[in-house]
CSV table of C-alpha atoms in Angstrom, one decimal:
chain,number,residue,atom,x,y,z
P,1,LYS,CA,157.0,134.9,71.6
P,2,ASP,CA,160.9,134.2,73.0
P,3,LEU,CA,161.1,137.8,73.6
P,4,GLN,CA,158.1,138.2,75.6
P,5,ALA,CA,159.3,134.7,77.3
P,6,PHE,CA,162.9,136.2,78.1
P,7,ARG,CA,161.4,139.4,79.6
P,8,GLY,CA,158.9,137.4,81.5
P,9,GLU,CA,161.5,135.5,83.0
P,10,ARG,CA,163.6,138.3,83.6
P,11,ASN,CA,161.0,140.1,85.6
P,12,ARG,CA,160.4,137.1,87.8
P,13,GLY,CA,164.1,136.7,88.7
P,14,ARG,CA,163.9,140.5,89.6
P,15,GLU,CA,161.2,140.2,91.7
P,16,ARG,CA,162.7,137.1,93.2
P,17,ASN,CA,165.8,139.4,93.5
P,18,ARG,CA,163.3,141.9,95.5
P,19,ASP,CA,162.0,139.5,97.7
P,20,THR,CA,165.5,138.2,98.9
P,21,GLN,CA,166.7,141.3,99.6
P,22,ARG,CA,163.7,142.5,101.5
P,23,HIS,CA,163.8,139.1,103.5
P,24,ARG,CA,167.4,140.1,104.4
P,25,GLU,CA,166.7,143.5,105.2
P,26,ARG,CA,164.2,142.5,107.5
P,27,GLU,CA,166.3,139.7,109.6
P,28,ARG,CA,169.2,142.6,109.7
P,29,ALA,CA,166.9,145.3,111.1
P,30,ALA,CA,164.9,142.6,113.4
P,31,PRO,CA,166.4,142.0,117.3
P,32,SER,CA,168.0,139.3,118.8
P,33,SER,CA,165.7,136.6,119.4
P,34,PHE,CA,166.1,136.7,123.0
P,35,HIS,CA,166.7,139.4,125.6
P,36,LEU,CA,166.2,140.1,129.1
P,37,THR,CA,163.1,141.3,130.3
P,38,ARG,CA,162.8,142.9,133.9
P,39,HIS,CA,160.6,139.6,135.2
P,40,THR,CA,163.4,137.3,133.4
P,41,THR,CA,166.0,139.2,135.6
P,42,PHE,CA,164.3,139.0,138.1
P,43,PHE,CA,164.3,135.2,138.6
P,44,LEU,CA,167.4,134.7,137.4
P,45,LEU,CA,168.9,136.6,140.1
P,46,LEU,CA,166.2,135.4,143.0
P,47,ILE,CA,167.8,131.5,141.7
P,48,PRO,CA,171.6,132.3,142.9
P,49,ILE,CA,169.4,133.6,146.0
P,50,LEU,CA,167.3,130.4,146.3
P,51,ASN,CA,170.4,128.1,146.1
P,52,LEU,CA,172.2,130.1,148.6
P,53,VAL,CA,169.7,129.6,151.1
P,54,LEU,CA,169.1,126.0,150.2
P,55,VAL,CA,172.8,125.2,151.3
P,56,LEU,CA,172.8,127.1,153.9
P,57,GLU,CA,169.4,124.8,154.7
P,58,LEU,CA,171.5,121.9,154.1
P,59,LEU,CA,174.3,122.8,156.1
P,60,LEU,CA,172.3,123.6,159.3
P,61,LEU,CA,169.9,120.7,159.0
P,62,LEU,CA,173.1,118.2,158.7
P,63,ILE,CA,174.4,119.4,161.8
P,64,MET,CA,171.2,118.6,163.4
P,65,VAL,CA,170.9,115.1,162.2
P,66,ASN,CA,174.3,114.1,161.6
P,67,PRO,CA,174.4,111.5,164.6
P,68,SER,CA,178.2,111.9,165.0
P,69,GLY,CA,178.2,115.0,165.7
P,70,GLY,CA,179.5,116.0,168.3
P,71,GLY,CA,177.5,119.1,170.0
P,72,SER,CA,173.9,117.3,169.3
P,73,ARG,CA,175.9,114.3,170.7
P,74,VAL,CA,177.3,115.4,173.7
P,75,PHE,CA,174.2,117.7,174.5
P,76,ALA,CA,171.9,114.1,174.2
P,77,SER,CA,174.3,112.4,176.4
P,78,LYS,CA,174.2,114.8,179.2
P,79,ALA,CA,170.4,115.1,178.9
P,80,ARG,CA,170.0,111.2,179.4
P,81,GLY,CA,172.5,111.5,182.0
P,82,ALA,CA,170.8,114.0,184.3
P,83,LYS,CA,167.5,112.2,183.7
P,84,VAL,CA,168.7,109.3,184.8
P,85,GLY,CA,170.9,110.8,188.1
P,86,ARG,CA,167.5,112.3,189.4
P,87,ALA,CA,165.4,109.0,188.9
P,88,TRP,CA,168.1,107.4,190.8
P,89,SER,CA,168.2,110.0,193.6
P,90,ASN,CA,164.4,109.6,193.8
P,91,LYS,CA,164.6,106.3,194.4
P,92,ALA,CA,167.3,106.5,196.9
P,93,ALA,CA,165.0,109.4,198.9
P,94,ALA,CA,162.1,106.8,198.5
P,95,GLU,CA,164.0,103.7,200.0
P,96,ALA,CA,165.2,106.0,203.1
P,97,THR,CA,161.6,107.1,203.9
P,98,GLY,CA,160.8,103.5,203.7
P,99,GLN,CA,158.3,103.8,200.4
P,100,ARG,CA,158.3,101.7,197.8
P,101,ILE,CA,158.7,102.8,194.1
P,102,ASN,CA,157.2,101.2,191.5
P,103,LYS,CA,157.8,103.2,188.5
P,104,GLN,CA,160.2,101.9,186.3
P,105,LEU,CA,163.6,103.8,185.6
P,106,PRO,CA,163.6,104.6,181.7
P,107,SER,CA,165.7,102.3,179.7
P,108,SER,CA,168.3,102.4,177.0
P,109,SER,CA,166.1,101.0,174.6
P,110,SER,CA,163.4,104.1,175.5
P,111,SER,CA,166.0,106.5,174.9
P,112,SER,CA,167.3,104.9,172.0
P,113,SER,CA,163.7,105.3,170.3
P,114,SER,CA,163.5,108.1,171.3
P,115,GLY,CA,166.5,109.6,169.8
P,116,GLN,CA,165.7,107.6,166.5
P,117,GLY,CA,161.9,109.3,166.6
P,118,ASN,CA,164.2,112.6,166.9
P,119,LEU,CA,166.3,111.5,163.9
P,120,MET,CA,163.4,110.3,161.6
P,121,MET,CA,161.6,114.1,162.3
P,122,ARG,CA,165.0,116.0,161.4
P,123,ARG,CA,165.4,114.1,158.5
P,124,GLY,CA,162.2,114.7,157.4
P,125,VAL,CA,162.3,118.7,157.7
P,126,LEU,CA,165.4,118.4,155.4
P,127,SER,CA,163.6,116.2,153.0
P,128,ARG,CA,160.8,118.6,153.2
P,129,GLY,CA,163.1,121.9,152.9
P,130,VAL,CA,165.1,120.5,150.0
P,131,ALA,CA,161.7,119.5,148.3
P,132,SER,CA,160.0,122.9,148.6
P,133,THR,CA,163.3,125.1,147.5
P,134,LEU,CA,164.1,123.1,144.6
P,135,ALA,CA,160.4,123.3,143.6
P,136,LEU,CA,160.4,126.6,144.1
P,137,VAL,CA,163.7,127.3,142.1
P,138,THR,CA,161.7,125.3,139.1
P,139,VAL,CA,159.3,127.0,139.2
P,140,GLY,CA,161.3,130.7,138.9
P,141,SER,CA,163.3,129.3,136.1
P,142,TYR,CA,160.0,127.7,134.1
P,143,LEU,CA,158.2,131.3,134.7
P,144,GLY,CA,161.6,133.7,134.3
P,145,PHE,CA,162.2,131.8,130.6
P,146,SER,CA,158.7,130.7,129.6
P,147,THR,CA,156.2,133.3,130.7
P,148,TRP,CA,157.9,136.3,130.1
P,149,GLY,CA,160.4,135.3,127.7
P,150,ARG,CA,157.5,134.2,125.4
P,151,ARG,CA,156.1,137.6,125.2
P,152,ARG,CA,159.5,139.3,123.6
P,153,GLU,CA,159.1,136.4,120.9
P,154,ILE,CA,155.7,137.8,120.0
P,155,ALA,CA,156.9,141.2,119.5
P,156,VAL,CA,160.0,140.0,117.8
P,157,ALA,CA,157.6,138.2,115.3
P,158,ALA,CA,155.4,141.1,115.1
P,159,THR,CA,158.4,143.2,114.1
P,160,GLU,CA,159.6,140.6,111.6
P,161,GLY,CA,156.7,141.1,109.6
P,162,GLY,CA,155.1,138.2,107.5
P,163,SER,CA,156.4,135.8,105.1
P,164,GLY,CA,156.6,137.9,102.0
P,165,LYS,CA,154.6,136.1,99.7
P,166,THR,CA,150.8,136.6,98.4
P,167,SER,CA,147.8,134.6,100.4
P,168,SER,CA,145.1,132.6,98.5
P,169,LEU,CA,143.0,135.5,98.4
P,170,GLY,CA,145.2,137.7,96.6
P,171,PHE,CA,146.5,140.0,99.4
P,172,ASP,CA,150.2,140.8,100.6
P,173,LEU,CA,151.8,139.1,103.5
P,174,SER,CA,154.5,141.0,103.8
P,175,MET,CA,155.3,144.3,106.1
P,176,SER,CA,158.1,146.2,106.9
P,177,LYS,CA,159.6,147.0,110.9
P,178,GLU,CA,159.1,150.8,109.9
P,179,GLU,CA,155.6,150.1,108.7
P,180,ILE,CA,154.4,147.9,111.3
P,181,ASN,CA,155.7,151.2,113.6
P,182,ASP,CA,153.9,153.5,111.7
P,183,ALA,CA,150.7,151.2,112.0
P,184,ILE,CA,150.7,151.0,116.1
P,185,LYS,CA,151.3,154.8,116.4
P,186,ASP,CA,147.7,155.3,115.8
P,187,LEU,CA,146.4,152.5,118.2
P,188,SER,CA,145.2,152.7,122.1
P,189,GLU,CA,147.7,151.5,124.7
P,190,LEU,CA,145.3,148.4,125.0
P,191,SER,CA,145.7,147.7,121.4
P,192,VAL,CA,149.6,147.6,121.4
P,193,LYS,CA,149.7,145.8,124.8
P,194,VAL,CA,147.4,143.0,123.2
P,195,THR,CA,149.3,142.9,119.6
P,196,MET,CA,152.6,143.4,120.3
P,197,ASN,CA,152.7,142.3,123.6
P,198,ALA,CA,150.8,139.0,123.5
P,199,GLY,CA,148.3,140.9,126.0
P,200,THR,CA,144.8,139.6,126.9
P,201,GLU,CA,141.7,142.1,127.0
P,202,ARG,CA,139.4,141.2,129.9
P,203,ALA,CA,136.2,139.5,129.1
P,204,PHE,CA,132.9,141.3,127.9
P,205,THR,CA,134.6,144.9,127.6
P,206,GLY,CA,136.0,144.4,124.2
P,207,LYS,CA,136.2,146.8,121.3
P,208,THR,CA,137.7,146.9,118.2
P,209,VAL,CA,139.9,149.6,117.4
P,210,ASN,CA,137.2,151.4,115.2
P,211,GLY,CA,134.7,151.2,118.4
P,212,TYR,CA,132.8,148.0,117.5
P,213,SER,CA,131.8,145.9,120.8
P,214,HIS,CA,132.9,142.4,120.8
P,215,ASP,CA,129.6,140.6,120.6
P,216,ASN,CA,128.8,143.1,117.5
P,217,LYS,CA,126.5,141.3,114.9
P,218,GLU,CA,126.4,143.6,112.0
P,219,ASP,CA,127.8,141.7,108.3
P,220,GLY,CA,131.0,142.2,107.4
P,221,VAL,CA,134.6,141.0,107.7
P,222,TYR,CA,137.0,141.7,110.4
P,223,VAL,CA,140.8,142.6,109.6
P,224,SER,CA,143.7,143.1,111.9
P,225,ALA,CA,144.2,146.3,113.7
P,226,VAL,CA,147.9,146.5,112.3
P,227,GLY,CA,148.4,144.8,109.0
P,228,GLY,CA,145.0,145.3,108.0
P,229,LEU,CA,145.0,141.3,106.4
P,230,PRO,CA,141.3,140.4,106.4
P,231,LEU,CA,141.1,137.8,109.1
P,232,PHE,CA,137.7,136.3,110.1
P,233,ASP,CA,134.3,136.9,108.4
P,234,SER,CA,131.4,137.6,110.6
P,235,LYS,CA,129.6,134.6,108.7
P,236,ALA,CA,131.6,132.4,110.7
P,237,LYS,CA,131.2,134.3,114.4
P,238,PHE,CA,129.3,132.9,116.9
P,239,ASN,CA,128.5,133.2,120.7
P,240,SER,CA,130.7,131.4,122.5
P,241,GLY,CA,129.7,133.3,126.3
P,242,THR,CA,133.3,133.8,126.5
P,243,GLY,CA,133.4,137.2,126.3
P,244,TRP,CA,135.4,137.7,123.3
P,245,PRO,CA,134.9,137.5,119.8
P,246,SER,CA,134.9,133.8,118.8
P,247,PHE,CA,135.0,132.6,115.4
P,248,PHE,CA,135.0,128.7,113.9
P,249,ALA,CA,137.4,129.6,111.1
P,250,PRO,CA,139.5,132.5,109.4
P,251,ILE,CA,138.3,133.6,106.2
P,252,ALA,CA,141.6,132.1,104.7
P,253,PRO,CA,144.0,129.5,106.3
P,254,ASP,CA,147.2,131.4,105.1
P,255,HIS,CA,146.0,134.8,106.9
P,256,VAL,CA,146.8,133.7,110.4
P,257,ARG,CA,149.6,131.5,111.9
P,258,GLU,CA,149.9,129.4,114.6
P,259,ILE,CA,152.3,129.2,117.1
P,260,LYS,CA,152.6,127.0,120.5
P,261,ASP,CA,152.2,128.7,123.4
P,262,THR,CA,153.5,127.7,126.9
P,263,SER,CA,153.0,130.8,129.0
P,264,ILE,CA,150.6,128.5,131.4
P,265,PHE,CA,152.3,126.0,133.3
P,266,PHE,CA,151.0,122.4,132.1
P,267,MET,CA,148.6,124.0,129.7
P,268,PRO,CA,149.9,124.2,126.5
P,269,ARG,CA,148.0,126.5,124.0
P,270,THR,CA,147.8,127.5,120.4
P,271,GLU,CA,148.3,130.8,119.8
P,272,ILE,CA,146.9,132.8,116.4
P,273,VAL,CA,148.8,135.9,115.3
P,274,ASP,CA,148.2,137.9,111.9
P,275,ALA,CA,150.3,136.3,109.2
P,276,LYS,CA,151.1,139.9,107.8
P,277,SER,CA,152.2,141.7,110.7
P,278,GLY,CA,152.8,139.0,113.2
P,279,ALA,CA,150.4,140.6,115.5
P,280,HIS,CA,148.9,138.2,118.5
P,281,LEU,CA,145.7,137.8,117.9
P,282,GLY,CA,144.0,135.1,120.5
P,283,HIS,CA,144.3,131.4,120.8
P,284,VAL,CA,142.2,128.9,119.4
P,285,PHE,CA,140.7,125.6,121.0
P,286,ASP,CA,139.0,122.8,119.8
P,287,ASP,CA,135.8,123.5,121.5
P,288,GLY,CA,134.2,125.0,118.7
P,289,PRO,CA,130.7,124.5,116.7
P,290,ALA,CA,130.8,122.5,113.5
P,291,PRO,CA,131.5,122.5,110.7
P,292,THR,CA,135.5,123.0,112.1
P,293,GLY,CA,134.8,122.4,115.8
P,294,LEU,CA,137.2,125.2,116.3
P,295,ARG,CA,136.9,128.1,118.4
P,296,TYR,CA,139.2,130.6,118.1
P,297,CYS,CA,139.1,133.4,120.3
P,298,MET,CA,140.1,136.7,119.6
P,299,ASN,CA,140.4,140.1,121.0
P,300,ALA,CA,138.7,142.7,120.0
P,301,ALA,CA,141.3,145.1,120.7
P,302,ALA,CA,143.6,142.9,117.9
P,303,LEU,CA,140.8,143.3,115.0
P,304,LYS,CA,138.8,146.4,113.0
P,305,PHE,CA,135.4,145.5,111.4
P,306,ILE,CA,134.8,146.8,108.3
P,307,PRO,CA,131.0,146.3,106.9
P,308,ARG,CA,130.1,144.3,103.8
P,309,ALA,CA,129.3,147.1,101.7
P,310,GLU,CA,132.6,149.0,102.1
P,311,TYR,CA,134.7,145.6,102.5
P,312,GLU,CA,133.6,145.1,98.7
P,313,ALA,CA,133.9,148.3,97.4
P,314,THR,CA,137.5,148.6,99.2
P,315,TYR,CA,139.2,145.6,100.2
P,316,LYS,CA,138.2,143.2,97.1
P,317,LYS,CA,140.0,145.3,95.0
P,318,GLN,CA,143.4,145.2,96.2
């Protein structure tokens, strides 16, 4: 008994060492968690250009607004002087012909109020220009780092593979980068876009990688198109009317992972990925039916449908 216990502990220790070694190899093989995509680079280059436009706009409008500015003040003084001079000449001509002029001469108060109005108008132009430029810079920065930067994070998650553990149903949750690359070789361009780059298929058009429609009603189990991990049972499927396969629960909670998704501005969502390969599947929402109240809105292009008899004969023996 002591010898058996010793051998069992030794085997468990070796298994732990192998798991640690595989985890370190995945970390070394995985690319950096962030690199510049072409969209991110575009927005990074756009930001300094917008800043330069903002500076030039500020300089131009400050020259127009500054009440002590020489050019604008001299111009305004000449304009007022010419206007007053014309009025006095008209008055002298009218008196010479014996006519009376009832029009009131332009006063300094009216000129001052007109100048104040122009000043307020120019300041309004300045404030709107600054606000619009800053808003554009903010949106550009957000899109560059969040929307397209997030897509790179999904690809990294997929190439890093799963947690290396065994699921509650007895399935292996580990998958190496080489295994993922081999798995996606036979997938369509759309399936690769969906699983590796967090893409989305068009509603009411999706098909699984083995040709089953998005509204398939056959009895069976949906597995990952990349890792082959069972994800959703057809018994949990329902018609959501959205045009994408919808389920109210996964086949096992630890067969999927949730990731915070901020790719849409002011609309955070919860992304669902395959717990084994890290491949993107879809999103989960809280507007589903009982008993969970959840709606797992999946892309058919990220799934493979296995009929019940085939699943019982093959997958449950793994």
